[in-house]
C-alpha atoms as a PDB file:
ATOM      1  CA  TYR A   1       0.000   0.000   0.000  1.00  0.00           C
ATOM      2  CA  GLY A   2       3.009   2.291   0.051  1.00  0.00           C
ATOM      3  CA  LEU A   3       2.662   3.007   3.773  1.00  0.00           C
ATOM      4  CA  VAL A   4       5.768   3.323   5.884  1.00  0.00           C
ATOM      5  CA  GLY A   5       6.642   3.959   9.500  1.00  0.00           C
ATOM      6  CA  SER A   6       4.029   5.743  11.540  1.00  0.00           C
ATOM      7  CA  GLU A   7       1.523   5.736   8.662  1.00  0.00           C
ATOM      8  CA  MET A   8       1.464   1.941   8.849  1.00  0.00           C
ATOM      9  CA  CYS A   9       0.793   2.122  12.611  1.00  0.00           C
ATOM     10  CA  ILE A  10      -2.364   4.137  11.963  1.00  0.00           C
ATOM     11  CA  ARG A  11      -3.823   1.442   9.720  1.00  0.00           C
ATOM     12  CA  ASP A  12      -2.583  -1.553  11.745  1.00  0.00           C
ATOM     13  CA  SER A  13      -3.272  -0.328  15.268  1.00  0.00           C
ATOM     14  CA  THR A  14      -6.253  -1.495  17.254  1.00  0.00           C
ATOM     15  CA  GLY A  15      -6.449   0.929  20.180  1.00  0.00           C
ATOM     16  CA  PRO A  16      -7.621   4.553  20.041  1.00  0.00           C
ATOM     17  CA  ILE A  17      -4.614   5.807  22.019  1.00  0.00           C
ATOM     18  CA  LYS A  18      -2.188   4.080  19.668  1.00  0.00           C
ATOM     19  CA  ARG A  19      -4.000   5.507  16.618  1.00  0.00           C
ATOM     20  CA  ARG A  20      -3.997   9.015  18.056  1.00  0.00           C
ATOM     21  CA  ILE A  21      -0.302   8.874  18.983  1.00  0.00           C
ATOM     22  CA  ALA A  22       0.511   7.415  15.562  1.00  0.00           C
ATOM     23  CA  LEU A  23      -1.354  10.261  13.892  1.00  0.00           C
ATOM     24  CA  HIS A  24       0.521  12.849  15.958  1.00  0.00           C
ATOM     25  CA  PHE A  25       3.776  11.096  15.131  1.00  0.00           C
ATOM     26  CA  ALA A  26       2.963  11.063  11.400  1.00  0.00           C
ATOM     27  CA  VAL A  27       2.320  14.813  11.485  1.00  0.00           C
ATOM     28  CA  LEU A  28       5.532  15.437  13.417  1.00  0.00           C
ATOM     29  CA  SER A  29       7.493  13.240  10.995  1.00  0.00           C
ATOM     30  CA  ALA A  30       6.143  15.208   8.043  1.00  0.00           C
ATOM     31  CA  TYR A  31       7.128  18.439   9.779  1.00  0.00           C
ATOM     32  CA  LEU A  32      10.652  17.165  10.315  1.00  0.00           C
ATOM     33  CA  ARG A  33      10.980  15.971   6.705  1.00  0.00           C
ATOM     34  CA  ALA A  34       9.919  19.456   5.590  1.00  0.00           C
ATOM     35  CA  GLY A  35      12.868  20.960   7.468  1.00  0.00           C
ATOM     36  CA  GLY A  36      11.261  21.581  10.863  1.00  0.00           C
ATOM     37  CA  ASP A  37      13.269  22.034  14.042  1.00  0.00           C
ATOM     38  CA  VAL A  38      14.363  18.695  15.545  1.00  0.00           C
ATOM     39  CA  MET A  39      14.286  20.016  19.123  1.00  0.00           C
ATOM     40  CA  SER A  40      10.747  21.272  18.662  1.00  0.00           C
ATOM     41  CA  ILE A  41       9.717  17.804  17.482  1.00  0.00           C
ATOM     42  CA  GLY A  42      11.347  16.232  20.531  1.00  0.00           C
ATOM     43  CA  ASN A  43       9.485  18.549  22.867  1.00  0.00           C
ATOM     44  CA  GLN A  44       6.215  17.678  21.170  1.00  0.00           C
ATOM     45  CA  ILE A  45       6.901  13.930  21.386  1.00  0.00           C
ATOM     46  CA  MET A  46       7.711  14.287  25.091  1.00  0.00           C
ATOM     47  CA  SER A  47       4.561  16.327  25.658  1.00  0.00           C
ATOM     48  CA  ILE A  48       2.355  13.742  23.915  1.00  0.00           C
ATOM     49  CA  ARG A  49       4.018  10.898  25.813  1.00  0.00           C
ATOM     50  CA  ARG A  50       3.700  12.577  29.209  1.00  0.00           C
ATOM     51  CA  GLU A  51       0.127  13.702  28.540  1.00  0.00           C
ATOM     52  CA  ARG A  52      -0.786  10.053  28.071  1.00  0.00           C
ATOM     53  CA  GLN A  53       1.306   9.034  31.090  1.00  0.00           C
ATOM     54  CA  LEU A  54       3.524   6.690  29.094  1.00  0.00           C
ATOM     55  CA  THR A  55       7.125   5.826  29.868  1.00  0.00           C
ATOM     56  CA  GLN A  56       9.669   6.073  27.063  1.00  0.00           C
ATOM     57  CA  GLU A  57       9.660   2.286  26.942  1.00  0.00           C
ATOM     58  CA  GLN A  58       5.861   2.099  26.607  1.00  0.00           C
ATOM     59  CA  PHE A  59       5.834   4.817  23.947  1.00  0.00           C
ATOM     60  CA  GLY A  60       8.658   3.095  22.057  1.00  0.00           C
ATOM     61  CA  SER A  61       6.816  -0.226  22.060  1.00  0.00           C
ATOM     62  CA  LEU A  62       3.930   1.438  20.186  1.00  0.00           C
ATOM     63  CA  PHE A  63       6.348   2.169  17.328  1.00  0.00           C
ATOM     64  CA  HIS A  64       8.582  -0.881  17.702  1.00  0.00           C
ATOM     65  CA  VAL A  65      11.603   1.170  18.757  1.00  0.00           C
ATOM     66  CA  THR A  66      13.738   1.121  21.898  1.00  0.00           C
ATOM     67  CA  ARG A  67      13.513   3.423  24.889  1.00  0.00           C
ATOM     68  CA  GLN A  68      16.848   4.869  23.807  1.00  0.00           C
ATOM     69  CA  THR A  69      15.388   5.834  20.420  1.00  0.00           C
ATOM     70  CA  VAL A  70      12.523   7.688  22.119  1.00  0.00           C
ATOM     71  CA  SER A  71      15.056   9.437  24.350  1.00  0.00           C
ATOM     72  CA  ASN A  72      17.057  10.452  21.262  1.00  0.00           C
ATOM     73  CA  TRP A  73      13.907  11.809  19.606  1.00  0.00           C
ATOM     74  CA  GLU A  74      13.024  13.811  22.707  1.00  0.00           C
ATOM     75  CA  ASN A  75      16.551  15.199  23.026  1.00  0.00           C
ATOM     76  CA  GLY A  76      16.899  16.108  19.354  1.00  0.00           C
ATOM     77  CA  VAL A  77      19.666  13.558  18.706  1.00  0.00           C
ATOM     78  CA  SER A  78      19.856  12.610  15.042  1.00  0.00           C
ATOM     79  CA  HIS A  79      21.913   9.762  13.588  1.00  0.00           C
ATOM     80  CA  SER A  80      21.564  10.638   9.925  1.00  0.00           C
END
């Protein structure tokens, strides 16, 4: 279907929280690809995660990434 990353999570997820977080993440990813500020994205990810009272590990499991990856996102660390 041509879906990748967070877009695939929206279609494949079963819970409303996971769908909502995936949608936020897809929007943030698009913002970053368009040249948005990495630190701003990290702050938004942290805000979404904390608002839903999720640990970095719980948030990461929604996207099949490690806690360290979520930490890197939140701290604006890029390994490009």
